[in-house]
XYZ file of C-alpha atoms in Angstrom:
577
model
C 249.324 33.311 144.350
C 249.285 34.356 140.733
C 246.567 31.617 139.837
C 243.712 34.025 140.466
C 244.902 36.225 137.419
C 244.730 33.185 135.062
C 241.465 32.068 136.456
C 239.806 35.475 136.229
C 241.237 35.860 132.567
C 239.504 32.765 131.524
C 236.195 33.685 132.957
C 235.749 37.182 134.512
C 232.624 36.369 136.370
C 233.886 33.312 138.173
C 233.263 33.279 141.922
C 236.797 33.352 143.180
C 238.051 32.864 146.986
C 241.548 32.593 148.036
C 242.723 31.550 151.618
C 246.357 32.095 152.627
C 247.391 29.291 155.050
C 250.633 30.816 156.028
C 251.616 34.200 157.388
C 251.685 37.100 154.961
C 255.016 39.111 155.449
C 255.365 42.628 156.765
C 255.597 45.268 154.110
C 259.366 45.866 154.800
C 259.996 42.101 153.812
C 257.474 41.896 151.094
C 258.887 44.939 149.194
C 262.191 42.990 148.521
C 260.339 40.658 146.088
C 260.760 41.755 142.498
C 257.228 40.916 141.371
C 255.546 42.284 144.591
C 252.894 44.365 142.753
C 252.083 41.589 140.321
C 251.385 39.331 143.204
C 249.172 41.849 144.946
C 247.103 42.614 141.674
C 246.678 38.885 141.063
C 245.225 38.392 144.793
C 243.124 41.366 144.109
C 241.416 39.595 141.190
C 239.857 37.442 143.926
C 236.209 38.387 145.427
C 237.364 37.199 148.783
C 240.847 36.791 150.529
C 241.177 34.964 153.736
C 243.831 34.952 156.495
C 244.137 32.924 159.762
C 244.646 36.045 161.873
C 244.387 39.852 161.777
C 248.161 40.294 161.904
C 248.405 38.337 158.613
C 245.645 40.341 157.048
C 247.149 43.649 158.321
C 250.470 43.007 156.603
C 248.471 42.417 153.375
C 246.454 45.519 153.763
C 249.438 47.594 154.635
C 251.284 46.334 151.300
C 248.104 47.143 149.403
C 248.287 50.706 150.776
C 252.054 51.385 150.270
C 252.492 49.774 146.873
C 249.033 50.165 145.118
C 247.656 53.236 147.050
C 244.472 51.260 148.021
C 243.046 51.868 151.456
C 240.643 49.428 153.197
C 237.301 50.346 154.542
C 235.398 48.854 157.424
C 231.755 48.594 157.247
C 229.124 46.483 159.291
C 231.859 44.226 160.554
C 233.514 43.589 157.296
C 236.719 44.806 155.806
C 236.824 45.682 152.184
C 239.244 46.963 149.378
C 237.821 49.104 146.622
C 239.680 48.006 143.567
C 238.758 48.485 139.703
C 235.127 48.987 140.573
C 234.779 45.935 142.860
C 234.894 45.532 146.686
C 237.280 42.941 147.536
C 236.432 41.441 150.895
C 238.876 40.198 153.581
C 238.075 37.397 155.810
C 239.844 36.627 159.089
C 239.108 33.206 160.437
C 241.477 30.291 161.567
C 240.674 27.021 159.801
C 240.423 24.913 162.920
C 240.686 21.116 163.219
C 238.724 18.093 162.225
C 237.084 17.300 165.383
C 235.399 14.098 164.021
C 238.666 12.807 163.088
C 240.272 13.711 166.341
C 237.540 11.970 168.395
C 237.670 8.856 166.292
C 241.438 8.599 167.048
C 240.696 9.306 170.894
C 238.298 6.338 170.859
C 240.737 3.865 169.289
C 241.851 0.993 171.520
C 245.616 1.808 170.542
C 245.128 5.328 171.896
C 243.873 4.183 175.226
C 246.887 1.760 175.386
C 249.424 4.413 174.537
C 247.908 6.897 176.976
C 248.171 4.321 179.699
C 251.866 3.758 178.802
C 252.737 7.332 179.027
C 250.802 7.877 182.194
C 252.899 4.996 183.737
C 256.091 6.358 182.409
C 255.661 9.888 183.638
C 253.815 9.032 186.789
C 254.205 11.652 189.514
C 255.729 14.279 186.935
C 254.410 17.459 185.554
C 253.954 16.903 181.817
C 254.096 19.664 179.254
C 253.092 18.755 175.753
C 254.174 20.515 172.332
C 252.600 19.725 169.030
C 254.205 21.550 166.116
C 255.042 21.008 162.444
C 258.735 20.601 161.862
C 259.356 23.914 160.047
C 260.828 27.421 160.395
C 257.706 29.101 161.597
C 256.791 27.070 164.577
C 260.112 27.899 166.349
C 260.634 24.572 168.223
C 264.124 25.375 169.080
C 263.005 28.440 170.938
C 260.698 26.197 172.949
C 263.615 24.078 173.882
C 265.702 27.080 174.759
C 262.955 28.407 177.225
C 262.709 24.968 178.814
C 266.374 25.029 179.462
C 266.030 28.459 180.997
C 263.227 27.383 183.183
C 265.307 24.535 184.541
C 268.072 26.858 185.182
C 266.158 29.359 186.915
C 264.144 26.847 188.972
C 266.501 23.927 189.748
C 263.946 22.332 192.083
C 261.889 21.329 189.030
C 264.600 19.243 187.532
C 263.355 15.651 187.407
C 259.731 16.787 188.146
C 258.928 18.584 184.827
C 258.972 16.828 181.574
C 258.386 18.337 178.004
C 256.928 15.946 175.532
C 257.537 17.459 172.070
C 255.408 15.916 169.133
C 256.893 17.060 165.878
C 254.859 16.481 162.823
C 256.716 15.866 159.501
C 257.260 19.068 157.491
C 254.689 19.628 154.713
C 257.563 20.284 152.265
C 260.950 18.716 152.097
C 264.030 20.650 151.351
C 267.165 22.255 152.772
C 265.196 24.458 155.258
C 263.313 21.382 156.589
C 266.564 19.346 157.119
C 268.185 22.420 158.853
C 265.295 22.771 161.291
C 265.305 18.894 161.892
C 268.979 19.073 162.760
C 268.700 22.130 164.943
C 265.864 20.562 166.772
C 267.615 17.489 167.319
C 270.753 19.189 168.642
C 269.033 21.699 170.943
C 267.296 19.392 173.432
C 266.749 21.816 176.408
C 265.052 24.602 174.617
C 261.168 25.286 174.144
C 258.903 27.528 172.355
C 256.092 29.340 173.800
C 252.826 27.178 173.452
C 250.797 29.373 171.070
C 252.331 32.432 169.452
C 254.128 30.351 166.887
C 251.034 29.038 165.520
C 248.226 31.051 163.742
C 245.600 30.124 166.044
C 247.027 32.052 169.143
C 244.729 35.042 168.991
C 241.692 32.641 168.793
C 242.623 30.903 172.216
C 241.941 33.764 174.598
C 242.737 31.794 177.747
C 246.259 31.200 176.739
C 249.233 33.100 178.258
C 250.769 35.140 175.561
C 254.484 36.338 175.667
C 257.057 37.541 173.373
C 258.416 34.388 171.824
C 261.788 35.698 171.184
C 262.199 36.538 175.002
C 263.256 33.259 176.214
C 263.180 34.292 179.715
C 259.533 35.554 179.320
C 258.504 32.207 177.889
C 260.113 30.265 180.749
C 258.272 32.595 183.194
C 254.891 31.785 181.448
C 255.664 28.082 181.694
C 256.388 28.345 185.325
C 253.097 30.073 185.937
C 251.393 27.353 184.100
C 253.063 24.696 186.294
C 251.993 26.503 189.431
C 248.348 26.989 188.238
C 245.629 25.413 190.266
C 243.872 22.475 188.553
C 240.457 24.298 188.790
C 241.816 27.173 186.640
C 243.466 24.696 184.219
C 240.189 23.013 183.661
C 238.440 26.401 183.162
C 240.877 27.475 180.557
C 240.958 24.146 178.763
C 237.214 24.045 178.686
C 237.035 27.588 177.166
C 239.419 26.610 174.556
C 237.632 23.292 173.869
C 234.228 24.944 173.449
C 236.015 27.271 170.878
C 237.797 24.714 168.774
C 234.635 22.411 168.930
C 232.372 24.973 167.315
C 234.935 26.571 165.047
C 236.245 23.417 163.372
C 237.338 22.922 159.825
C 233.626 22.351 158.796
C 232.664 25.695 160.354
C 235.507 27.407 158.492
C 234.571 25.874 155.035
C 230.800 26.856 155.500
C 231.723 30.476 156.709
C 234.264 31.045 153.987
C 231.760 29.652 151.418
C 228.953 31.938 152.727
C 231.141 34.971 152.631
C 232.194 34.237 149.086
C 228.469 34.039 148.067
C 227.938 37.443 149.666
C 231.054 38.962 147.975
C 229.786 37.734 144.617
C 225.887 38.533 144.992
C 226.223 41.652 142.881
C 228.116 39.951 139.999
C 225.058 39.919 137.686
C 224.542 43.640 138.212
C 227.810 44.680 136.671
C 229.661 44.517 133.513
C 233.328 43.520 133.196
C 236.042 44.046 130.799
C 239.696 43.188 130.947
C 242.549 45.469 131.570
C 246.392 44.861 131.289
C 248.488 41.890 130.230
C 250.403 39.024 131.840
C 250.786 39.316 135.512
C 249.297 42.921 135.543
C 245.909 41.527 134.083
C 242.941 42.594 136.151
C 239.171 42.952 135.454
C 237.348 46.312 135.826
C 233.643 46.253 136.958
C 231.121 48.788 136.091
C 227.364 48.975 136.659
C 225.052 47.954 133.780
C 224.195 51.585 133.257
C 227.753 52.927 134.048
C 229.737 53.420 130.834
C 232.621 55.513 129.599
C 231.763 58.945 128.613
C 232.813 59.744 125.046
C 233.251 63.068 123.477
C 231.016 61.960 120.644
C 228.176 61.207 122.923
C 228.375 64.516 124.924
C 229.124 66.706 122.137
C 225.911 65.437 120.238
C 223.775 66.511 123.171
C 225.835 69.744 123.713
C 225.053 70.921 120.149
C 221.330 70.198 120.513
C 220.793 72.234 123.685
C 220.442 76.032 124.395
C 220.784 76.249 128.272
C 223.603 74.456 129.723
C 224.915 74.195 133.159
C 228.570 72.808 133.604
C 229.843 71.762 136.917
C 233.489 70.891 137.388
C 235.548 69.729 140.556
C 239.155 70.909 140.588
C 241.544 68.691 142.616
C 241.800 65.338 141.080
C 239.524 66.129 138.292
C 241.200 69.062 136.245
C 244.391 68.859 138.392
C 246.047 65.476 139.312
C 246.046 64.874 143.100
C 249.778 64.092 142.879
C 250.692 67.479 141.480
C 252.774 69.735 143.773
C 251.830 72.911 142.088
C 248.184 73.232 141.993
C 248.022 76.359 139.674
C 245.988 75.483 136.481
C 247.933 75.255 133.238
C 247.350 77.810 130.630
C 245.642 75.177 128.605
C 243.017 74.786 131.150
C 242.259 78.503 131.677
C 241.967 78.771 127.802
C 239.370 75.798 127.619
C 237.339 77.283 130.637
C 237.351 80.829 128.832
C 236.229 79.457 125.803
C 233.365 77.517 127.432
C 232.372 80.604 129.493
C 232.177 82.691 126.492
C 229.347 80.665 124.892
C 226.212 82.535 125.855
C 224.377 79.207 126.246
C 226.596 77.984 128.971
C 226.877 78.537 132.936
C 230.149 77.100 133.940
C 231.221 76.636 137.802
C 234.105 75.358 139.510
C 232.717 73.554 142.538
C 235.644 72.935 144.864
C 236.646 72.373 148.520
C 239.335 74.699 148.207
C 239.035 78.269 149.748
C 238.069 81.222 147.617
C 241.204 83.280 147.712
C 243.274 80.582 145.798
C 240.267 79.784 143.414
C 239.891 83.493 142.726
C 243.580 84.053 142.091
C 244.033 81.034 139.847
C 240.886 81.545 137.630
C 241.056 85.361 137.441
C 241.610 85.314 133.619
C 238.146 83.828 133.271
C 235.760 86.760 133.669
C 232.523 84.790 133.301
C 233.517 81.644 135.237
C 231.307 80.940 138.314
C 233.214 79.780 141.524
C 231.663 77.756 144.487
C 234.287 77.541 147.207
C 234.653 75.441 150.291
C 231.899 73.001 149.189
C 229.444 75.821 148.488
C 229.993 77.948 151.544
C 231.000 80.761 149.206
C 229.562 81.304 145.737
C 229.918 83.949 143.215
C 228.573 83.771 139.535
C 231.182 85.789 137.707
C 234.546 87.412 138.424
C 232.832 90.858 139.281
C 229.809 89.324 141.171
C 229.826 89.577 144.861
C 230.312 86.615 146.971
C 227.119 84.990 148.435
C 227.600 83.215 151.577
C 225.617 79.989 152.673
C 222.767 80.781 154.962
C 223.970 78.397 157.792
C 224.982 80.053 161.100
C 228.443 81.822 161.196
C 229.392 80.643 164.826
C 232.651 79.008 164.623
C 233.287 78.393 168.244
C 233.755 74.773 167.314
C 237.142 75.678 165.680
C 238.486 76.174 169.301
C 237.689 72.456 170.003
C 238.966 71.076 166.665
C 242.258 73.027 166.413
C 243.990 71.386 169.504
C 242.772 67.888 168.403
C 244.214 68.257 165.019
C 247.329 69.898 166.085
C 247.867 66.881 168.380
C 247.580 64.451 165.369
C 249.734 66.624 163.197
C 252.642 66.506 165.762
C 252.445 62.797 165.919
C 252.055 62.115 162.197
C 255.136 63.217 160.165
C 254.093 64.715 156.822
C 250.584 65.887 157.854
C 249.372 69.354 157.986
C 246.261 71.343 158.804
C 244.580 73.564 156.192
C 242.613 76.469 157.767
C 239.546 77.684 155.600
C 237.099 80.456 156.391
C 234.361 77.826 157.153
C 236.300 74.605 157.851
C 239.250 72.982 159.134
C 240.928 70.159 157.014
C 243.576 67.643 158.123
C 245.694 66.527 155.262
C 247.891 63.092 155.318
C 248.766 62.633 151.682
C 252.455 63.177 152.489
C 252.502 60.928 155.547
C 253.255 57.103 155.442
C 250.256 55.621 153.749
C 249.498 53.020 156.233
C 250.144 55.145 159.361
C 248.372 58.322 157.805
C 245.323 56.099 157.169
C 245.356 54.717 160.677
C 245.660 58.282 162.115
C 242.867 59.508 159.947
C 240.462 56.884 161.163
C 241.459 57.682 164.784
C 241.088 61.450 164.138
C 237.653 60.850 162.604
C 236.576 58.925 165.784
C 238.087 61.480 168.166
C 236.344 64.468 166.434
C 232.933 62.893 166.046
C 232.993 62.099 169.832
C 233.917 65.599 170.873
C 231.634 67.460 168.384
C 228.648 65.358 169.006
C 226.695 68.385 170.135
C 228.222 70.934 167.707
C 226.469 72.068 164.468
C 229.131 70.623 162.240
C 229.816 67.406 160.398
C 233.049 65.487 160.294
C 233.871 63.778 157.031
C 236.791 61.787 155.485
C 237.719 62.401 151.929
C 240.741 61.689 149.634
C 243.482 61.571 152.178
C 241.890 64.266 154.349
C 239.603 64.558 157.483
C 237.379 67.652 157.185
C 235.267 69.413 159.792
C 232.659 71.907 158.273
C 229.301 73.464 159.168
C 226.132 71.374 158.804
C 224.048 72.229 155.674
C 227.050 72.881 153.438
C 227.653 70.429 150.553
C 228.324 70.298 146.928
C 224.919 68.640 146.617
C 223.260 71.822 147.748
C 225.301 73.812 145.176
C 223.810 71.810 142.358
C 220.246 72.404 143.698
C 220.708 76.055 144.224
C 222.155 76.716 140.792
C 219.492 74.828 139.051
C 216.833 76.671 141.076
C 218.394 80.070 140.335
C 218.557 79.391 136.588
C 214.935 78.234 136.488
C 213.753 81.374 138.391
C 215.730 83.603 135.707
C 213.633 81.690 133.001
C 216.928 79.701 131.758
C 215.817 76.359 133.072
C 218.785 74.020 131.873
C 218.435 71.462 129.350
C 221.920 70.166 129.548
C 223.536 69.381 132.877
C 227.176 68.210 132.855
C 228.877 67.525 136.258
C 232.321 65.848 136.751
C 234.301 65.111 139.934
C 236.521 62.330 141.537
C 236.103 61.919 145.338
C 233.462 61.462 148.149
C 232.263 65.077 148.061
C 231.292 65.016 144.494
C 228.959 62.001 145.214
C 226.804 64.548 146.980
C 226.493 66.376 143.492
C 225.556 63.061 141.741
C 223.007 62.281 144.347
C 221.369 65.656 143.896
C 221.311 65.373 140.088
C 219.533 61.867 140.450
C 216.962 63.522 142.618
C 216.440 66.375 140.292
C 216.008 63.973 137.349
C 213.721 61.796 139.134
C 211.399 64.562 140.701
C 208.150 64.629 138.306
C 207.231 68.015 139.981
C 210.149 69.979 138.340
C 210.886 70.845 134.673
C 212.769 67.781 133.007
C 216.505 68.154 132.084
C 216.840 66.716 128.611
C 220.386 65.692 128.743
C 222.266 64.773 132.034
C 225.821 63.720 132.305
C 227.106 62.771 135.906
C 230.701 61.558 135.455
C 233.239 60.364 137.804
C 237.001 60.136 137.451
C 238.182 56.428 137.590
C 236.615 53.356 138.206
C 234.977 52.934 141.535
C 231.546 52.494 143.206
C 229.710 55.682 142.627
C 226.249 57.210 142.151
C 227.442 58.745 138.727
C 226.368 56.955 135.365
C 229.560 57.795 133.488
C 233.294 57.678 134.030
C 236.545 58.956 132.339
C 239.816 57.206 133.258
C 241.934 60.064 134.433
C 242.639 63.781 134.553
C 244.072 63.990 130.992
C 240.877 62.314 129.700
C 238.841 65.122 131.591
C 240.899 67.788 129.726
C 240.328 66.119 126.349
C 236.513 65.996 127.119
C 236.418 69.820 127.911
C 238.570 70.446 124.839
C 235.816 68.731 122.671
C 233.107 70.868 124.341
C 234.985 73.853 123.870
C 235.517 73.129 120.254
C 231.898 72.514 119.800
C 231.218 75.915 121.171
C 233.637 77.571 118.896
C 232.215 75.681 115.806
C 228.757 76.671 116.870
C 229.552 80.325 117.314
C 231.464 80.358 113.939
C 228.323 78.955 112.322
C 225.975 81.452 113.759
C 228.322 84.203 112.759
C 228.256 82.987 109.018
C 224.434 82.759 109.255
C 224.191 86.318 110.518
C 226.546 87.556 107.772
C 224.327 85.896 105.261
C 221.326 87.483 106.600
C 222.869 90.912 106.305
C 224.018 90.374 102.801
C 220.472 89.253 101.725
C 219.071 92.571 103.343
């Protein structure tokens, strides 16, 4: 399972698929492995990861969520994990059997002879057949136990029902295999349910499914099968036979290969670079035009422009998402104050937070603009009045949303509701990662159905589900600010925007439209930057919050240097006069 890391290290553009032919353990069991994260990171170096059933895939996805903080997304019938700028696809399909080989064996003369012998041997009896590998996962001993229970509960079946167990040799020899063989030999009156101990059970929808650990339930299911009419048996068998005939091993191979090609189709559109060492090695993918934003690059453009618009997200950008106290540090306040003091700059905090906490936190910055609640409230300076978005103020929809969110909060430990003036937000960052993510998906679907006729939108963000009025977005904030500056004769020639989550993608998209619109004045220098490596509409990235602060420090230093130079030039002119 660590092979993908070594293959990816040799050639970072290799088309890499991995199919796990055994169950993936639940997160509780997997967490006991000392190198658990290293194994996960190695598997995530693949482009496609396959599992026999959704249960196995769910365990893997749960481990990724709990140990690496990576959530999966479902889109157009596919499951994907966003990791290091790539989408790792998850495939669920049982491998199937080799129908051609099976049919050739059935047509052999020896097969017909053996079938005749068995028919004569068990003539007049009901025959149940079990075919399993002789290993721990197949539970042959439980099958024998259930058979014994069946005969105990239904003594009239003694001598009338026969269990024929075909035990294929274990694929690996060792202590465990020997113990299973010994136990199977000793327990001759026990039986395992037909399907749940093999990975194809969910694929055979006509089978009776029971809890395999409940011997009584398995025995009952076997009795139902014995009493079943021949017509129903034939229908169920025909249904299974059609499925396994069309989903044989060749179908599995073709399907896996096609999905691998689909997962790798954008390889040539990205640049790759290596990150980490040893088992923590991984490859980060970025677009051909997606590059790290350096202070040298942005400072050079900053110094050569005269009308600058700087847009900054807060949570996850200037403040780590994991921070408990969200109050900005004095260092951040000092940097922002310095940037705002430059007469060439218009600086805005564009955040989803409410206007009251933002006003309190940034009160020392007299000239800082704030756009709160994704642009529902905006003010240009500390002493300016708040401007409200022109959308309707009707908030009757909150009476619908509040009870629904209350219900999910009660059933999801660690979640809470944030009440804003224009929106309601359900947070689950402190809940169990796996359960919180599952509940967020359910809440999103629930709210979308009950709010279908309301003038609101329901969006999922960074560990949140938010309901807000239509026509409110960070993208509109960008358009309105640029439009206002142009109307004041201060058309920006430098636009710097940085953010980290899905709501910030609206800003990046609006910036791309502004730059590509031939009917509006051009903006000479544009820097749309995201935090972290992920699919994005931004053209630049920085690694984390400390890098954002360093970048802003560099711009502040450039402003101080520029102002100092202008002061010296002014003093020199006065001396000459």
